[in-house]
Tab-separated table of C-alpha atoms in Angstrom:
chain	number	residue	atom	x	y	z
A	1	MET	CA	-23.681	-13.527	-14.083
A	2	LYS	CA	-23.348	-10.651	-16.581
A	3	GLU	CA	-26.445	-8.974	-15.034
A	4	TRP	CA	-24.913	-9.032	-11.586
A	5	PHE	CA	-21.723	-7.611	-13.048
A	6	TYR	CA	-23.514	-4.600	-14.649
A	7	ILE	CA	-25.531	-4.064	-11.472
A	8	LEU	CA	-22.210	-3.916	-9.485
A	9	LYS	CA	-20.828	-1.460	-12.042
A	10	GLU	CA	-23.698	0.864	-11.703
A	11	TYR	CA	-23.652	0.722	-7.877
A	12	VAL	CA	-19.850	1.435	-7.656
A	13	GLN	CA	-20.141	4.282	-10.248
A	14	ASP	CA	-22.547	6.093	-7.903
A	15	ILE	CA	-20.269	5.945	-4.920
A	16	HIS	CA	-18.059	9.022	-4.330
A	17	PRO	CA	-14.448	8.394	-5.040
A	18	LEU	CA	-13.342	9.679	-1.669
A	19	VAL	CA	-15.557	7.019	-0.087
A	20	VAL	CA	-14.086	4.340	-2.219
A	21	TYR	CA	-10.485	5.434	-1.493
A	22	SER	CA	-11.174	5.701	2.101
A	23	THR	CA	-12.520	2.112	2.176
A	24	LEU	CA	-9.532	0.797	0.316
A	25	PHE	CA	-7.239	2.517	2.800
A	26	LEU	CA	-9.066	0.888	5.741
A	27	ILE	CA	-8.700	-2.466	4.099
A	28	GLY	CA	-5.089	-1.929	3.626
A	29	MET	CA	-4.589	-0.869	7.145
A	30	PHE	CA	-6.394	-4.008	8.343
A	31	VAL	CA	-4.063	-6.202	6.211
A	32	PHE	CA	-0.994	-4.297	7.630
A	33	TRP	CA	-2.358	-4.663	11.250
A	34	ARG	CA	-3.075	-8.397	10.752
A	35	GLY	CA	0.469	-8.939	9.623
A	36	CYS	CA	2.022	-7.001	12.413
A	37	ALA	CA	-0.049	-8.815	14.911
A	38	GLU	CA	1.834	-11.983	14.240
A	39	SER	CA	4.976	-10.449	15.724
A	40	ARG	CA	3.027	-8.772	18.557
A	41	LYS	CA	3.689	-5.185	17.693
A	42	ASN	CA	2.059	-2.471	19.734
A	43	ARG	CA	-1.310	-1.819	18.219
A	44	SER	CA	-1.145	2.056	18.646
A	45	SER	CA	2.355	2.058	16.875
A	46	ILE	CA	0.955	0.040	14.023
A	47	PHE	CA	-1.885	2.341	13.320
A	48	ASP	CA	0.138	5.394	13.784
A	49	VAL	CA	2.725	4.226	11.253
A	50	PHE	CA	0.202	3.334	8.665
A	51	LEU	CA	-1.980	6.478	9.115
A	52	VAL	CA	1.025	8.828	8.829
A	53	SER	CA	2.499	6.968	5.873
A	54	GLY	CA	-0.947	6.794	4.214
A	55	PHE	CA	-1.380	10.569	4.632
A	56	LEU	CA	1.981	11.350	3.205
A	57	SER	CA	1.583	9.006	0.270
A	58	ALA	CA	-1.801	10.544	-0.594
A	59	ILE	CA	-0.236	13.960	-0.689
A	60	PHE	CA	2.511	12.575	-2.970
A	61	GLY	CA	-0.064	10.828	-5.167
A	62	ARG	CA	-1.909	14.130	-5.454
A	63	VAL	CA	1.272	16.109	-6.259
A	64	VAL	CA	2.293	13.642	-8.975
A	65	TYR	CA	-1.327	13.998	-10.385
A	66	VAL	CA	-1.133	17.782	-10.537
A	67	ILE	CA	2.228	17.596	-12.273
A	68	LEU	CA	0.949	15.158	-14.969
A	69	GLU	CA	-2.273	17.071	-15.360
A	70	TRP	CA	-0.984	20.649	-15.109
A	71	SER	CA	-2.514	21.706	-18.335
A	72	SER	CA	-5.987	21.112	-16.804
A	73	PHE	CA	-5.027	23.047	-13.638
A	74	SER	CA	-3.353	26.013	-15.370
A	75	SER	CA	-6.562	27.184	-16.889
A	76	TYR	CA	-8.063	28.012	-13.507
A	77	ILE	CA	-7.529	31.512	-11.838
A	78	TRP	CA	-6.063	32.007	-8.369
A	79	TYR	CA	-8.190	33.319	-5.604
A	80	TRP	CA	-7.475	33.789	-1.850
A	81	LEU	CA	-10.824	32.304	-0.670
A	82	PRO	CA	-11.588	28.580	-0.895
A	83	TYR	CA	-15.186	29.190	-2.047
A	84	GLU	CA	-17.250	31.100	-4.577
A	85	LYS	CA	-20.725	32.348	-4.249
A	86	TYR	CA	-23.045	33.190	-7.175
A	87	GLY	CA	-26.553	34.048	-5.866
A	88	ASP	CA	-27.622	31.088	-3.799
A	89	LYS	CA	-25.068	28.671	-5.124
A	90	VAL	CA	-21.688	28.121	-3.312
A	91	PHE	CA	-18.777	26.354	-4.963
A	92	LEU	CA	-15.955	24.959	-2.823
A	93	PHE	CA	-12.262	24.415	-3.718
A	94	ARG	CA	-12.898	25.097	-7.368
A	95	LEU	CA	-10.210	27.738	-7.989
A	96	LEU	CA	-6.419	27.680	-7.367
A	97	PRO	CA	-4.647	27.036	-5.017
A	98	TRP	CA	-7.551	25.383	-3.291
A	99	ARG	CA	-8.229	23.010	-6.174
A	100	PHE	CA	-4.928	21.319	-5.539
A	101	PHE	CA	-6.328	19.882	-2.318
A	102	SER	CA	-9.705	18.494	-3.695
A	103	VAL	CA	-8.576	14.923	-3.626
A	104	TRP	CA	-12.281	13.888	-3.474
A	105	ASP	CA	-12.404	14.487	-7.271
A	106	GLY	CA	-10.597	11.147	-7.690
A	107	GLY	CA	-7.340	12.816	-8.899
A	108	LEU	CA	-4.701	10.579	-7.511
A	109	VAL	CA	-1.985	8.674	-9.318
A	110	ILE	CA	-2.168	5.066	-7.957
A	111	LEU	CA	1.250	4.235	-8.953
A	112	ALA	CA	2.730	7.180	-7.113
A	113	LEU	CA	0.608	6.478	-4.026
A	114	PHE	CA	1.645	2.805	-4.079
A	115	VAL	CA	5.380	3.462	-4.369
A	116	SER	CA	5.464	6.280	-1.889
A	117	LEU	CA	3.464	4.200	0.653
A	118	LEU	CA	6.080	1.412	0.371
A	119	LEU	CA	8.910	3.965	0.945
A	120	PHE	CA	7.191	5.772	3.801
A	121	LEU	CA	6.296	2.568	5.645
A	122	THR	CA	9.867	1.284	5.143
A	123	PHE	CA	11.290	4.514	6.509
A	124	PHE	CA	9.034	4.598	9.554
A	125	VAL	CA	9.401	0.875	10.569
A	126	LEU	CA	13.261	0.703	10.048
A	127	VAL	CA	14.410	4.256	10.985
A	128	VAL	CA	11.742	5.610	13.457
A	129	LYS	CA	10.520	2.312	15.133
A	130	LYS	CA	13.583	0.143	14.438
A	131	TRP	CA	11.567	-2.887	13.997
A	132	ARG	CA	13.073	-6.143	12.503
A	133	TRP	CA	12.685	-6.273	8.670
A	134	LYS	CA	11.749	-9.860	8.645
A	135	HIS	CA	8.686	-8.992	10.677
A	136	MET	CA	7.588	-5.968	8.604
A	137	PHE	CA	8.503	-6.876	4.962
A	138	PHE	CA	5.388	-8.886	4.222
A	139	PRO	CA	2.830	-6.639	6.053
A	140	ILE	CA	4.195	-3.633	4.211
A	141	TYR	CA	4.168	-5.356	0.831
A	142	PHE	CA	0.855	-7.124	0.995
A	143	SER	CA	-1.158	-4.240	2.524
A	144	SER	CA	0.137	-1.934	-0.172
A	145	THR	CA	-0.343	-4.347	-3.023
A	146	ALA	CA	-3.787	-5.314	-1.918
A	147	MET	CA	-4.854	-1.680	-2.127
A	148	VAL	CA	-3.379	-1.518	-5.718
A	149	GLY	CA	-5.254	-4.599	-6.761
A	150	MET	CA	-8.535	-3.270	-5.468
A	151	SER	CA	-7.785	0.076	-7.036
A	152	PHE	CA	-7.472	-1.699	-10.467
A	153	ILE	CA	-10.827	-3.311	-9.902
A	154	TYR	CA	-12.425	0.061	-9.016
A	155	ILE	CA	-10.784	1.917	-11.994
A	156	GLY	CA	-12.072	-0.906	-14.381
A	157	LEU	CA	-15.625	-0.519	-12.948
A	158	VAL	CA	-15.876	3.153	-13.188
A	159	SER	CA	-13.938	3.566	-16.485
A	160	ASN	CA	-15.429	0.578	-18.392
A	161	PHE	CA	-11.988	-0.795	-18.695
A	162	ASN	CA	-12.907	-4.321	-18.050
A	163	GLU	CA	-9.313	-5.687	-18.460
A	164	TRP	CA	-8.271	-3.733	-15.405
A	165	ILE	CA	-10.876	-5.587	-13.444
A	166	TYR	CA	-9.278	-8.859	-14.374
A	167	LYS	CA	-5.789	-7.527	-13.747
A	168	GLY	CA	-6.797	-6.505	-10.295
A	169	LEU	CA	-8.423	-9.881	-9.555
A	170	VAL	CA	-5.234	-11.657	-10.773
A	171	LEU	CA	-3.182	-9.543	-8.328
A	172	ILE	CA	-5.488	-10.220	-5.418
A	173	PHE	CA	-5.487	-13.888	-6.232
A	174	VAL	CA	-1.847	-14.157	-6.166
A	175	LEU	CA	-1.709	-12.441	-2.708
A	176	ALA	CA	-4.473	-14.766	-1.498
A	177	ILE	CA	-2.350	-17.765	-2.200
A	178	PHE	CA	0.167	-16.676	0.373
A	179	PHE	CA	-2.607	-16.357	2.944
A	180	PHE	CA	-3.875	-19.832	2.275
A	181	LEU	CA	-0.302	-21.293	2.208
A	182	PHE	CA	0.353	-19.583	5.471
A	183	LYS	CA	-2.673	-21.232	7.160
A	184	PHE	CA	-1.842	-24.620	5.499
A	185	ILE	CA	1.811	-24.571	6.526
A	186	PHE	CA	1.032	-23.302	10.023
A	187	LYS	CA	-1.120	-26.489	10.578
A	188	ILE	CA	1.132	-29.110	9.153
A	189	VAL	CA	4.633	-27.853	10.106
A	190	LYS	CA	5.166	-28.247	13.806
A	191	ASP	CA	8.849	-27.062	13.980
A	192	PRO	CA	8.866	-23.223	14.377
A	193	LEU	CA	12.242	-22.946	12.716
A	194	TYR	CA	11.222	-24.865	9.490
A	195	GLU	CA	7.870	-23.007	9.527
A	196	LYS	CA	9.773	-19.679	9.587
A	197	TYR	CA	11.981	-20.619	6.621
A	198	ILE	CA	9.265	-22.226	4.535
A	199	LEU	CA	6.932	-19.189	4.906
A	200	GLY	CA	9.724	-16.773	4.404
A	201	TYR	CA	10.980	-18.302	1.083
A	202	ILE	CA	7.421	-18.842	-0.233
A	203	GLY	CA	6.558	-15.278	0.689
A	204	VAL	CA	9.546	-13.900	-1.190
A	205	LEU	CA	8.607	-16.048	-4.187
A	206	ILE	CA	4.968	-14.518	-4.025
A	207	VAL	CA	6.536	-11.014	-3.713
A	208	PHE	CA	8.729	-11.660	-6.786
A	209	ILE	CA	5.832	-13.013	-8.873
A	210	SER	CA	3.455	-10.157	-8.006
A	211	SER	CA	6.206	-7.580	-8.452
A	212	VAL	CA	7.042	-8.809	-12.033
A	213	TYR	CA	3.308	-8.837	-12.768
A	214	LEU	CA	2.867	-5.376	-11.574
A	215	VAL	CA	5.914	-4.111	-13.498
A	216	TYR	CA	4.654	-5.873	-16.603
A	217	LEU	CA	1.393	-4.159	-16.322
A	218	TYR	CA	2.687	-0.678	-15.984
A	219	LEU	CA	5.440	-1.002	-18.517
A	220	SER	CA	3.008	-2.403	-21.152
A	221	SER	CA	0.921	0.799	-20.619
A	222	ASP	CA	1.604	4.257	-21.958
A	223	LEU	CA	3.412	5.988	-19.111
A	224	SER	CA	5.054	9.279	-18.621
A	225	LEU	CA	8.681	9.686	-17.736
A	226	LEU	CA	7.821	10.304	-14.106
A	227	GLU	CA	5.839	7.110	-13.927
A	228	ASP	CA	8.586	5.158	-15.534
A	229	VAL	CA	10.929	6.406	-12.781
A	230	LEU	CA	8.364	5.270	-10.182
A	231	VAL	CA	8.242	1.852	-11.711
A	232	GLY	CA	12.065	1.723	-11.575
A	233	ILE	CA	11.950	2.642	-7.896
A	234	PHE	CA	9.462	-0.115	-7.137
A	235	MET	CA	11.577	-2.713	-8.990
A	236	ILE	CA	14.665	-1.635	-6.917
A	237	TRP	CA	12.832	-1.664	-3.675
A	238	SER	CA	11.361	-5.173	-4.354
A	239	LEU	CA	14.804	-6.666	-5.143
A	240	VAL	CA	16.729	-4.825	-2.415
A	241	MET	CA	14.223	-5.371	0.397
A	242	SER	CA	13.668	-9.023	-0.575
A	243	PHE	CA	17.431	-9.499	-0.218
A	244	PHE	CA	17.485	-7.778	3.190
A	245	PHE	CA	14.583	-9.861	4.310
A	246	ILE	CA	16.466	-13.119	3.493
A	247	LEU	CA	19.488	-11.786	5.320
A	248	ASP	CA	17.396	-10.955	8.345
A	249	LEU	CA	15.603	-14.235	8.207
A	250	ARG	CA	18.801	-16.256	8.206
A	251	ARG	CA	20.487	-14.140	11.019
A	252	ALA	CA	21.265	-16.317	13.911
A	253	LYS	CA	19.111	-15.869	16.970
A	254	VAL	CA	21.171	-15.075	20.012
A	255	SER	CA	19.914	-16.297	23.340
A	256	ILE	CA	21.432	-16.324	26.822
A	257	ARG	CA	21.218	-19.943	28.164
A	258	SER	CA	23.043	-19.450	31.488
A	259	VAL	CA	24.003	-16.739	33.795
A	260	SER	CA	27.616	-15.818	34.118
A	261	THR	CA	29.268	-17.700	37.019
A	262	VAL	CA	31.443	-14.771	37.890
A	263	ARG	CA	30.522	-13.573	41.287
A	264	SER	CA	30.318	-9.962	42.264
A	265	VAL	CA	33.332	-8.554	44.015
A	266	GLN	CA	32.640	-7.250	47.574
A	267	VAL	CA	34.823	-4.596	49.114
A	268	LYS	CA	35.188	-5.048	52.898
């Protein structure tokens, strides 16, 4: 088993970080699409929301990385062209300000990307699309958290921090519980109303457990002040949005059972 583990480590370490992050993004987008498909959202709108939110969160994650690692950036000179040529060798995006955009070096703060993705997705689905929160809470949370869990595993593989591999696996396992419970409850519960409430409250419980686990992981690490603020924002988002989800879940469904008997007035 250990031999396979080390083979996997060597294989992953040889993959470019941009390829890995792109793959994680696609997996997160699939989870988001699959969750939205349950409420029959327009497919194009689903992908548009996730793509735009993912792009903006990647920018934010890079900005936070530059701020935290500014000492390593300030040593470079500024040059107006994005490339350098020395003889036959050409170097791209090595000097400022172009170096700020070279996200393929793996320079992203996962926590900043995760929290900003939650916020951007929340903004687009509630303000721009005006979708019901009870339909979007789980797709937003589970897609973002799945990406974080897989990022932990990747960081553990490439950095030889084996404990982060196990932390990521635990997080993925907690999320997988909801998926299996969803399939199980869907088969045994025949009443749609009971099914809605059971899945809703179990889902909120899973969100609470995984959120507490994530907060514990970060607060037990050596964080900067900016990262502490991001953890606080995540805690507030989880609590507030879980509360609004329960409110929306319990909101009465209004349906028109009969047409008004008032006849139209005719003028002769």
